Coordinates of C-alpha atoms in Angstrom, one line a residue:
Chain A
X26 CA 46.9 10.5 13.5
X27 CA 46.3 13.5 11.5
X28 CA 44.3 12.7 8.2
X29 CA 45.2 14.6 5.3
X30 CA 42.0 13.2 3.2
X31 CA 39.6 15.3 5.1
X32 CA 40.1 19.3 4.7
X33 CA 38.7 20.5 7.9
X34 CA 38.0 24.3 7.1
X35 CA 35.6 26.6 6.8
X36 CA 34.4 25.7 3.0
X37 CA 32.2 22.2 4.5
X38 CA 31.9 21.6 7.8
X39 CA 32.9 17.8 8.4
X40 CA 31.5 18.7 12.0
X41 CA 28.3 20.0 11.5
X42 CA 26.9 19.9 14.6
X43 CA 23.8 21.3 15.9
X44 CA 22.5 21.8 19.3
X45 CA 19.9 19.8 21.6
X46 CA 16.9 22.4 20.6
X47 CA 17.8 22.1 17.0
X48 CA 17.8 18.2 17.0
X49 CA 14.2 18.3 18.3
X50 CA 13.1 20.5 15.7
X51 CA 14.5 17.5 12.8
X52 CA 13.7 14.8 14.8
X53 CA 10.3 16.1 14.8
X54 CA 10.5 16.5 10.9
X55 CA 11.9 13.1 10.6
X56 CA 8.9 11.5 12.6
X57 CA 6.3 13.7 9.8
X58 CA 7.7 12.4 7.0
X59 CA 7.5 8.9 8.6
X60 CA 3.8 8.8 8.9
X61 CA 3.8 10.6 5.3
X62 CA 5.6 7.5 4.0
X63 CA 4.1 5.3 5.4
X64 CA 0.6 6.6 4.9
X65 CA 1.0 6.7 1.0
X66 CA 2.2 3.4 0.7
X67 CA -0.9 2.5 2.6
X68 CA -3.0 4.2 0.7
X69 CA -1.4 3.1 -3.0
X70 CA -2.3 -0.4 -1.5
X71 CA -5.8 -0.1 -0.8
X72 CA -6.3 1.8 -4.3
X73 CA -4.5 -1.3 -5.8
X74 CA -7.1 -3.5 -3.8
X75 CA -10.4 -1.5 -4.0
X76 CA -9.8 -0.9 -7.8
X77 CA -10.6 -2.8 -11.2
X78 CA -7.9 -3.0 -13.5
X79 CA -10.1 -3.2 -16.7
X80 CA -8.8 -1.1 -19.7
X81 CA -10.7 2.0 -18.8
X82 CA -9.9 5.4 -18.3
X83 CA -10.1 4.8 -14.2
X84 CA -7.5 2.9 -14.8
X85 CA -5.2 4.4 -16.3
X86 CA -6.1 7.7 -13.8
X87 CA -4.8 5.3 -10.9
X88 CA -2.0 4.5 -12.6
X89 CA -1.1 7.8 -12.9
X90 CA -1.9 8.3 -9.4
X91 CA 0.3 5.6 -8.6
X92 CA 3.3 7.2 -10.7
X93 CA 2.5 10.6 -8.8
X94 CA 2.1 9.5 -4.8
X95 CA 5.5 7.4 -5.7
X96 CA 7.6 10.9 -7.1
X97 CA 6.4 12.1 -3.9
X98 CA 7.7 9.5 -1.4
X99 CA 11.0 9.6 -3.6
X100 CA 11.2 13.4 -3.6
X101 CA 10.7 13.8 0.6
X102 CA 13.3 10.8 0.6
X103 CA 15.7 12.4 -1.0
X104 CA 15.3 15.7 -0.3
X105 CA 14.7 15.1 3.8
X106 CA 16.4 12.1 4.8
X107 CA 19.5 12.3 2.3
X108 CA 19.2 15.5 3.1
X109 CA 20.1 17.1 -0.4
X110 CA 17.4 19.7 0.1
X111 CA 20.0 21.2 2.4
X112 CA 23.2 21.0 0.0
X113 CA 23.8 23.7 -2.0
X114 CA 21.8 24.8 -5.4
X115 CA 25.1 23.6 -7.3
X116 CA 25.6 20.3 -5.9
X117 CA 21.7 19.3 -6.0
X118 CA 22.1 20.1 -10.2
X119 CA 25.0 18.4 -10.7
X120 CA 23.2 15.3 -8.9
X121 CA 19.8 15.6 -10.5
X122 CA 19.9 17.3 -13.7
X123 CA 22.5 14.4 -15.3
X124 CA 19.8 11.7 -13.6
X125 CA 16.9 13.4 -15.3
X126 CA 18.2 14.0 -18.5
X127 CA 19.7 10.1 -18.9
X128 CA 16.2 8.7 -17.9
X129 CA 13.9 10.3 -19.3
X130 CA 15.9 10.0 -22.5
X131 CA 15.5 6.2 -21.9
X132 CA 12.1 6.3 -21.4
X133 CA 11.1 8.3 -24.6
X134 CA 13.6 6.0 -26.9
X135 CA 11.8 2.7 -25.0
X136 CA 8.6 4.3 -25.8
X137 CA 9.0 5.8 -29.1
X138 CA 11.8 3.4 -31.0
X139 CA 11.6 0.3 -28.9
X140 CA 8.7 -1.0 -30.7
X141 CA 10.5 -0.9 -34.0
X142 CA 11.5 -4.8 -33.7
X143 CA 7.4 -5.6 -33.9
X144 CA 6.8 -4.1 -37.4
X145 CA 7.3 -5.9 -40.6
X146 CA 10.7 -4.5 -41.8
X147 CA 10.6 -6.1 -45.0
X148 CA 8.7 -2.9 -46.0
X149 CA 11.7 -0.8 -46.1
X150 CA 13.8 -3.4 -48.7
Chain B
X7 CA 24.2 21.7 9.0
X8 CA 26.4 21.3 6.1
X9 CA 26.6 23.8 3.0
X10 CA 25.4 26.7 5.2
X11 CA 29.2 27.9 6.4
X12 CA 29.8 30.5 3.5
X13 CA 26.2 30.8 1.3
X14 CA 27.0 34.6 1.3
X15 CA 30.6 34.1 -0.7
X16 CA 30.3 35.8 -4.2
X17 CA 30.4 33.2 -6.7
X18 CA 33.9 34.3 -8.0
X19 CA 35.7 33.9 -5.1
X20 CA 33.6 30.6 -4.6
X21 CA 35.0 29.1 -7.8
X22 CA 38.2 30.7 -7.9
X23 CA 40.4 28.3 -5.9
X24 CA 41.0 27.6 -2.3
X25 CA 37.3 26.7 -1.7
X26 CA 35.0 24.1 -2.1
X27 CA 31.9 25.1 -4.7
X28 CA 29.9 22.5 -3.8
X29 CA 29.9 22.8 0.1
X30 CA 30.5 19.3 0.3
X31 CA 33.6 16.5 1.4
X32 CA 34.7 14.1 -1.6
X33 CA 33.4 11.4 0.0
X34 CA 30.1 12.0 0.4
X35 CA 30.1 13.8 -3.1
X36 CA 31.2 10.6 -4.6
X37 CA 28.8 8.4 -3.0
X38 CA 26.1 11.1 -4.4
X39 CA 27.6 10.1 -8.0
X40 CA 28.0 6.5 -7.0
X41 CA 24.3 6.3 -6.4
X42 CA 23.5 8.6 -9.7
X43 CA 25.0 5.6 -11.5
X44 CA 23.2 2.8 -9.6
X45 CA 20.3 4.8 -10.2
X46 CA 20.4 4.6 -13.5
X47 CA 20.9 0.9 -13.2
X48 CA 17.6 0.5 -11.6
X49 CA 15.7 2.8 -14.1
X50 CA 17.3 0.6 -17.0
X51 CA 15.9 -2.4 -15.8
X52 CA 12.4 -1.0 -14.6
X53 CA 12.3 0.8 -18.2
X54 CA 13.0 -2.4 -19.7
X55 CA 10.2 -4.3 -17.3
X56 CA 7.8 -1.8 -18.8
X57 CA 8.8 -2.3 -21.5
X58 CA 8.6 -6.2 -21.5
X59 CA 5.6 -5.6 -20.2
X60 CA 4.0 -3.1 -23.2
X61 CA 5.3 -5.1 -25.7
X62 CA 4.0 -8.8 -24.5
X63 CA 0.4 -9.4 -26.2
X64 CA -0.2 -12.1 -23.7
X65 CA -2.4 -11.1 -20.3
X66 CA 0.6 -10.2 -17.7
X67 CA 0.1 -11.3 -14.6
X68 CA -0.8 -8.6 -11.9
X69 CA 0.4 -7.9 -8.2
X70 CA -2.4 -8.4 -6.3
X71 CA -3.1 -12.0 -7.5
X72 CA 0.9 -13.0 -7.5
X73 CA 1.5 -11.7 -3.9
X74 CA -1.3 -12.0 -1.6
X75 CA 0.1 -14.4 0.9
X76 CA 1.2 -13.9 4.5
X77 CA 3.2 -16.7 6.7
X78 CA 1.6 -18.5 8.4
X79 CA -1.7 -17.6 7.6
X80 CA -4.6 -19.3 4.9
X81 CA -6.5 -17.1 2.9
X82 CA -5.5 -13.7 0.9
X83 CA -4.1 -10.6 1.6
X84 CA -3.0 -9.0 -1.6
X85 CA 0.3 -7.2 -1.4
X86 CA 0.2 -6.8 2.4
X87 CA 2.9 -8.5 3.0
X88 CA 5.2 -6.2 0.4
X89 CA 3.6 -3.4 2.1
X90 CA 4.6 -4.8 5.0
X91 CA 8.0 -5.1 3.3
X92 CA 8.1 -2.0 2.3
X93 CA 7.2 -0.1 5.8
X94 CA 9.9 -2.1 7.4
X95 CA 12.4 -0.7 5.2
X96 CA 11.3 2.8 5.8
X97 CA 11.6 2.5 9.5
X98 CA 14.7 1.3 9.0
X99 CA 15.4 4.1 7.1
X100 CA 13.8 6.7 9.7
X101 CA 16.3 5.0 12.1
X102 CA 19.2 5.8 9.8
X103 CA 18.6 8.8 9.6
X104 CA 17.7 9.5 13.1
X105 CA 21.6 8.0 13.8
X106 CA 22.5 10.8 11.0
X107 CA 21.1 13.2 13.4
X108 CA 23.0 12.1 16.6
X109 CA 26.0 12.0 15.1
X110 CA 25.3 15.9 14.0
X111 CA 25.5 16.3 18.0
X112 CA 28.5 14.1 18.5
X113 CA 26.2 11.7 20.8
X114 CA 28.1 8.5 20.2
X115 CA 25.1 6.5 22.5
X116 CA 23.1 7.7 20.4
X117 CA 24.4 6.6 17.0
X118 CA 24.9 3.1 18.3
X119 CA 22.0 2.5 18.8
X120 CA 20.3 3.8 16.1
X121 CA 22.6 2.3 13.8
X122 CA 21.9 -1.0 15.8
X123 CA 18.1 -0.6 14.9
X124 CA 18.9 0.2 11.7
X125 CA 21.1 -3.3 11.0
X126 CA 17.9 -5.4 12.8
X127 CA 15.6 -3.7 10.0
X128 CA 17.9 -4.7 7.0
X129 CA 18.3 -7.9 8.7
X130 CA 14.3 -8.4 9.1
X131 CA 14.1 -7.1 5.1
X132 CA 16.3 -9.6 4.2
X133 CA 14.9 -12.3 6.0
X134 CA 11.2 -11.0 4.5
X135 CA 12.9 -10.9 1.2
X136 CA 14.1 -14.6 1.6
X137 CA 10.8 -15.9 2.8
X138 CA 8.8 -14.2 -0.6
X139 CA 11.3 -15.5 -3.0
X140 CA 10.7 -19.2 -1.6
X141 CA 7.0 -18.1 -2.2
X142 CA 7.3 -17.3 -5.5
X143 CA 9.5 -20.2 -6.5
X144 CA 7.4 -22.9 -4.7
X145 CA 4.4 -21.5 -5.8
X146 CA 0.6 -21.2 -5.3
X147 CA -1.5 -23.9 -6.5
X148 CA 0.2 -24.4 -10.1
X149 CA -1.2 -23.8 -13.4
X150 CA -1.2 -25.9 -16.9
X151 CA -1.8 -24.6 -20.5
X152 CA -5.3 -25.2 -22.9
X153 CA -4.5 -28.1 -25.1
X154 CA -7.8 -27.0 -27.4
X155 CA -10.0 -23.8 -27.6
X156 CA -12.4 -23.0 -24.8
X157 CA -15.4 -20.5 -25.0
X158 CA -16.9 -19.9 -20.9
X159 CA -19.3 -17.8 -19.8
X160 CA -19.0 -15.8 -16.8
X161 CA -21.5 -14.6 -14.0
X162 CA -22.2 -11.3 -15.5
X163 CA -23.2 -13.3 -19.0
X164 CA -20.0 -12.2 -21.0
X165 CA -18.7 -14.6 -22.9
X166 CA -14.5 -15.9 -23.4
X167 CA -13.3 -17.7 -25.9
X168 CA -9.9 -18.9 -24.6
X169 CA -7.1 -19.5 -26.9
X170 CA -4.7 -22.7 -27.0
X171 CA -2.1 -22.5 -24.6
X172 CA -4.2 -20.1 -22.3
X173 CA -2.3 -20.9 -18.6
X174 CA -5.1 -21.8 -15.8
X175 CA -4.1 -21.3 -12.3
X176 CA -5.0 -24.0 -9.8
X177 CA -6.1 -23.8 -6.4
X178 CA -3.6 -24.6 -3.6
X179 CA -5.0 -27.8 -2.2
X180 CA -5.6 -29.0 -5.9
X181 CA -2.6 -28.2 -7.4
X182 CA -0.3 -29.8 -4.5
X183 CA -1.5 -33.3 -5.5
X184 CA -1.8 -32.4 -9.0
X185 CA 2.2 -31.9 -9.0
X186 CA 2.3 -35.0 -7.6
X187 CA 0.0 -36.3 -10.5
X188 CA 1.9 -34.6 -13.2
X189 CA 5.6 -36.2 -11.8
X190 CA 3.7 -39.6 -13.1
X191 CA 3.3 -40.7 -9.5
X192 CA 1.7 -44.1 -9.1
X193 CA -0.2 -43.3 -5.8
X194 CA -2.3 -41.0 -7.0
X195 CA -5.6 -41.6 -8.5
X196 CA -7.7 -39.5 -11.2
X197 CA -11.2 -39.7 -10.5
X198 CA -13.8 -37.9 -12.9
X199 CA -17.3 -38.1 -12.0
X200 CA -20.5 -36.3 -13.1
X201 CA -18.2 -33.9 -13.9
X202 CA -16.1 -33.6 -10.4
X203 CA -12.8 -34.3 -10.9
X204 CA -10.7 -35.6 -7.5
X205 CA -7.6 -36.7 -6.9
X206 CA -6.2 -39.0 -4.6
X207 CA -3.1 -39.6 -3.1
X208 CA -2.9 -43.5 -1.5
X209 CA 0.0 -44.4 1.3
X210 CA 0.5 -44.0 5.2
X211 CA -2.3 -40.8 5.0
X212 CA -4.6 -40.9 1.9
X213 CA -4.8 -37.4 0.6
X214 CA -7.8 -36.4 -1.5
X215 CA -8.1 -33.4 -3.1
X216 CA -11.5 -32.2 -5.5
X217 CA -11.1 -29.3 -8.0
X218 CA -13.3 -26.4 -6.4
X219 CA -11.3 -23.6 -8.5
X220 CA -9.9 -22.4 -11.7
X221 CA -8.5 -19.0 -12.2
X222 CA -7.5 -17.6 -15.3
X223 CA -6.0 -13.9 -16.2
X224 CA -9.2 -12.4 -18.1
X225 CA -11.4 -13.2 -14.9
X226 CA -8.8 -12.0 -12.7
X227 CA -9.0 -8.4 -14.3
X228 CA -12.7 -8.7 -13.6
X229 CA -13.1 -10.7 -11.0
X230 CA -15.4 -13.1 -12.0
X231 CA -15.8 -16.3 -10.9
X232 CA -16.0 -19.4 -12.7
X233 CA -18.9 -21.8 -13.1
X234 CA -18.6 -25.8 -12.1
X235 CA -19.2 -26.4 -15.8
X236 CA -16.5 -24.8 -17.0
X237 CA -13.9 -25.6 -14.4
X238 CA -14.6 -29.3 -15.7
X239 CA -14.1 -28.1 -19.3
X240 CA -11.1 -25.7 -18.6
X241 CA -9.9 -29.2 -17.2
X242 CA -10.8 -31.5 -20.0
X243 CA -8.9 -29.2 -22.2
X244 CA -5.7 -29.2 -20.7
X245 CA -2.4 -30.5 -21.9
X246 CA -0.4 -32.8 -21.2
X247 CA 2.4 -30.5 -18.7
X248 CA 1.8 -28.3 -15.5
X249 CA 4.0 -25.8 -13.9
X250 CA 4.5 -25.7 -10.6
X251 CA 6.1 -22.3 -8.6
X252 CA 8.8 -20.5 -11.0
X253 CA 12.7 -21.4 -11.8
X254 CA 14.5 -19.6 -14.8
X255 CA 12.9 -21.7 -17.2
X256 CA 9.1 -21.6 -16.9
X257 CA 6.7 -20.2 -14.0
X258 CA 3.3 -21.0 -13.2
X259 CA 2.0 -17.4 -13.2
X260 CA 2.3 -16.4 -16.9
X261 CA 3.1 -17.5 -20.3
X262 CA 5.9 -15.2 -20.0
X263 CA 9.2 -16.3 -18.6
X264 CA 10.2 -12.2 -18.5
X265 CA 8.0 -12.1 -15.6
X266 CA 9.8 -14.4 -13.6
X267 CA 13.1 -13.6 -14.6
X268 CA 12.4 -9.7 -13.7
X269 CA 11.0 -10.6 -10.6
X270 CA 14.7 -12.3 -9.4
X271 CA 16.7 -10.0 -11.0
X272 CA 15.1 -6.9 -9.6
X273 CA 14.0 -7.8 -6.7
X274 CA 17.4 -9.7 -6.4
X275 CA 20.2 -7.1 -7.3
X276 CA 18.0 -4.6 -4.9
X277 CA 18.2 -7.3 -2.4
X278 CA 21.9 -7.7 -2.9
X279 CA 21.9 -3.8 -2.2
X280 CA 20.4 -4.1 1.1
X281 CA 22.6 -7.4 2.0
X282 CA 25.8 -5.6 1.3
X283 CA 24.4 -2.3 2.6
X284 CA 23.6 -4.3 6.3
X285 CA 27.4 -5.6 5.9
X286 CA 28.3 -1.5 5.6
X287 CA 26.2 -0.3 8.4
X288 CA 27.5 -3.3 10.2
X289 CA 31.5 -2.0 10.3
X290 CA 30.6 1.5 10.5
X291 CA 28.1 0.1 13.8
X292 CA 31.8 -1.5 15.3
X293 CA 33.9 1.3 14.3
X294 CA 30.6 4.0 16.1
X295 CA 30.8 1.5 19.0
X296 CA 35.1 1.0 19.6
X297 CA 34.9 5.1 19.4
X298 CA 36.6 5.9 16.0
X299 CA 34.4 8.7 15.4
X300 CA 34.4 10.3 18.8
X301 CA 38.5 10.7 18.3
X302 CA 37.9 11.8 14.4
X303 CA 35.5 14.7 16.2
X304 CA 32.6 14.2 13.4
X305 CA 30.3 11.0 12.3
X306 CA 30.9 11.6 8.4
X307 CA 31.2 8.2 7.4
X308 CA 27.5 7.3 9.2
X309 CA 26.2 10.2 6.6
X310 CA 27.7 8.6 3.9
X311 CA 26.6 5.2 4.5
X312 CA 23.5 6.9 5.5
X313 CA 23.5 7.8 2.0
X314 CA 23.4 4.6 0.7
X315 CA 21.1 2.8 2.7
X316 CA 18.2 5.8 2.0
X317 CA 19.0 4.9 -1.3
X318 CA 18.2 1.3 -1.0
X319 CA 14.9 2.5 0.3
X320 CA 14.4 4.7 -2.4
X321 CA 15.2 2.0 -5.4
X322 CA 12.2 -0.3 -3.5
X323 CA 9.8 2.5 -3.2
X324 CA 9.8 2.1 -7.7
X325 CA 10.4 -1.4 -7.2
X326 CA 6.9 -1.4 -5.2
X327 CA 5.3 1.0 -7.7
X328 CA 6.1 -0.8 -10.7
X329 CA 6.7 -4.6 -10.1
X330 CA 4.0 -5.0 -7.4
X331 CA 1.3 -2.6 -7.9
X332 CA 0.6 -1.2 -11.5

């Protein structure tokens, strides 16, 4: 049965193939950011472990640390294995641009306004 | 691969009809906007656990001492077993995307069984997932609340005063008679002598259990360990009710019910994810298998489920960050 859903032309190939010698180039890829993964994780559990978590400056250092090692993992998996690193420039904006700008406006009105329900209001009658 | 076939079009011919812009079928460029969406779904209510968490002025209970039991095993191992957890979900992952990759050279043996391993991790996720939850919700050792003021002094000579309602964390072997105790069974016995405090459980096997250990929040954050003195008057000042593992109405591991609630919702709508996501994998495994894909000519649909199971992965790499480990 021919499908008339999928547009099989020369604009994106719903075939993309690639050849034996090309596969062991990704698959080797695959396999690097495997150990990478896994290899953070390992290390953000040992800092976790090894650490104090008194109110010091260290502290908030590892946090940050934390916060960085887990941008990284997110960033090779979505650039590598959901492969939006190879999609064109237009399609990784329209994916990550709206994403960035609805979050981080979240996190700055949590951070800045959200705190508003603590104060005394009774001020401001 | 895909988006390469016409990178050298000029841009107006690109946009000007009768090609695609974005390089890209509809389906897979609506499950990209399907998971922008859930995205933001999981950032709303990570945003909002921080937030919880900022905003609560009581101590908040931290990963390490919450999760630090494997099957099976006595003793601790803080937050192995969600790294454990969290390594089988990226291999599971690798094997997606290693199916992903055999499909790119139409190698239909290949894509079964990679999509095979890929189901058996989700499967093995799930089951880990199941076995922490009845963890969490049975418990550790219990904890109970300070009926009066307490001031301690620890090892390295700082002193605590500890206010009312302060929760103290029990130890295992303790607390599992101590529930027993609290439920106003008859059996068991309350003995406190020169300042050891046992209890005893009569019937076919008499169980006896002495309180070695008392843990509270402050002591956690700098593991210190408390004296026998104070152990009997953390336990003299007690109230009258304990809590025992976590339900949506109290939990033994802080004064806090956000905590526990955050914990099953996140950890539950991310688990619901994978469930529905091995369901997903699982058709598109069948349809891989009966040949569907070898008469379409391409494996499209195991990108786009491919999609969504990296996602999953990618939700519980934050998940790990910032329920389990700051």
């Amino acid at each position: 049965m021919e499908r008339d859903d999928l547009i099989v032309n020369d604009s994106y190939p719903l075939n993309a193939h690639h050849s034996e010698e090309e596969g062991v180039k990704i698959r080797k890829n695959i396999i690097f950011v495997t150990v990478l993964l896994t290899v953070i994780t390992a290390v953000e559990v040992a800092m976790g472990v090894i650490f104090k978590r008194d109110e010091t400056f260290s502290w908030e250092m590892i946090k940050w640390t934390f916060v960085t090692l887990t941008l990284v993992k997110a960033g090779y998996i979505v650039m590598s294995f959901m492969h939006l690193g190879e999609e064109r420039s237009v399609m990784k904006k329209t994916i990550l641009i709206p994403y960035l700008v609805f979050i981080v406006y979240l996190v700055f009105i949590a951070i800045t306004e959200g705190f508003g329900h603590l104060y005394n209001l009774t001020n401001f009658h | 691969m895909s988006g390469h076939s016409n990178d050298n079009v000029s841009s107006e011919e690109l946009w000007g009809g009768g090609r695609s812009p974005y390089g890209i079928s509809y389906g897979k460029m609506y499950m990209w906007f399907f998971l922008v969406s859930d995205a933001l779904t999981f950032s709303g209510l990570l945003t909002a656990y921080g937030f919880s968490r900022a905003a609560s002025e009581d101590a908040w209970p931290i990963g390490e001492q919450v999760f630090r039991a494997l099957p099976g095993l006595e003793g601790q191992y803080p937050l192995v077993y969600v790294a454990l957890m969290t390594f089988i979900l990226i291999v599971s992952s690798v094997t997606m995307v290693l199916a992903v990759e055999a499909g790119h050279r139409n190698d239909k043996r290949g894509v079964v069984r990679w999509m095979l391993a890929t189901i058996i991790g989700g499967v093995f996720f799930l089951g880990s997932q199941a076995w922490e939850w009845s963890h969490f919700i049975h418990g550790g050792g219990g904890s109970f609340l300070l009926a009066t003021e307490v001031t301690i002094t620890a090892d390295n000579g700082k002193e605590y005063v500890l206010p009312v309602g302060e929760p103290i964390f029990m130890d295992h072997h303790f607390g599992e008679i101590a529930e027993a105790y609290s439920n106003g069974d008859a059996s068991v016995n309350l003995h406190e002598h020169h300042g050891h405090v046992t209890l005893t459980q009569y019937g076919e096997h008499t169980h006896e259990a002495e309180l070695h250990q008392l843990t509270i929040h402050k002591y956690i954050e700098d593991e210190q360990v408390i004296s026998g003195d104070d152990i009997y008057a953390l336990w003299e000042a007690r109230s009258e009710s304990f809590t025992f593992g976590a339900n949506m109405h109290e939990n033994e591991y802080a004064t806090q019910q956000s905590y526990a609630n955050f914990f099953f919702f996140i950890t539950g709508f991310h688990g619901f994810h994978v469930f529905s996501g091995v369901v997903i994998n699982f058709i598109i495994f069948i349809m891989a298998y009966r040949g569907v894909f070898e008469r379409r000519k391409h494996y499209e649909m195991v990108e786009k489920v491919g999609l969504y199971w990296h996602f999953i992965d990618l939700v519980w790499v934050f998940v790990f960050t910032f329920y389990y480990l700051i």
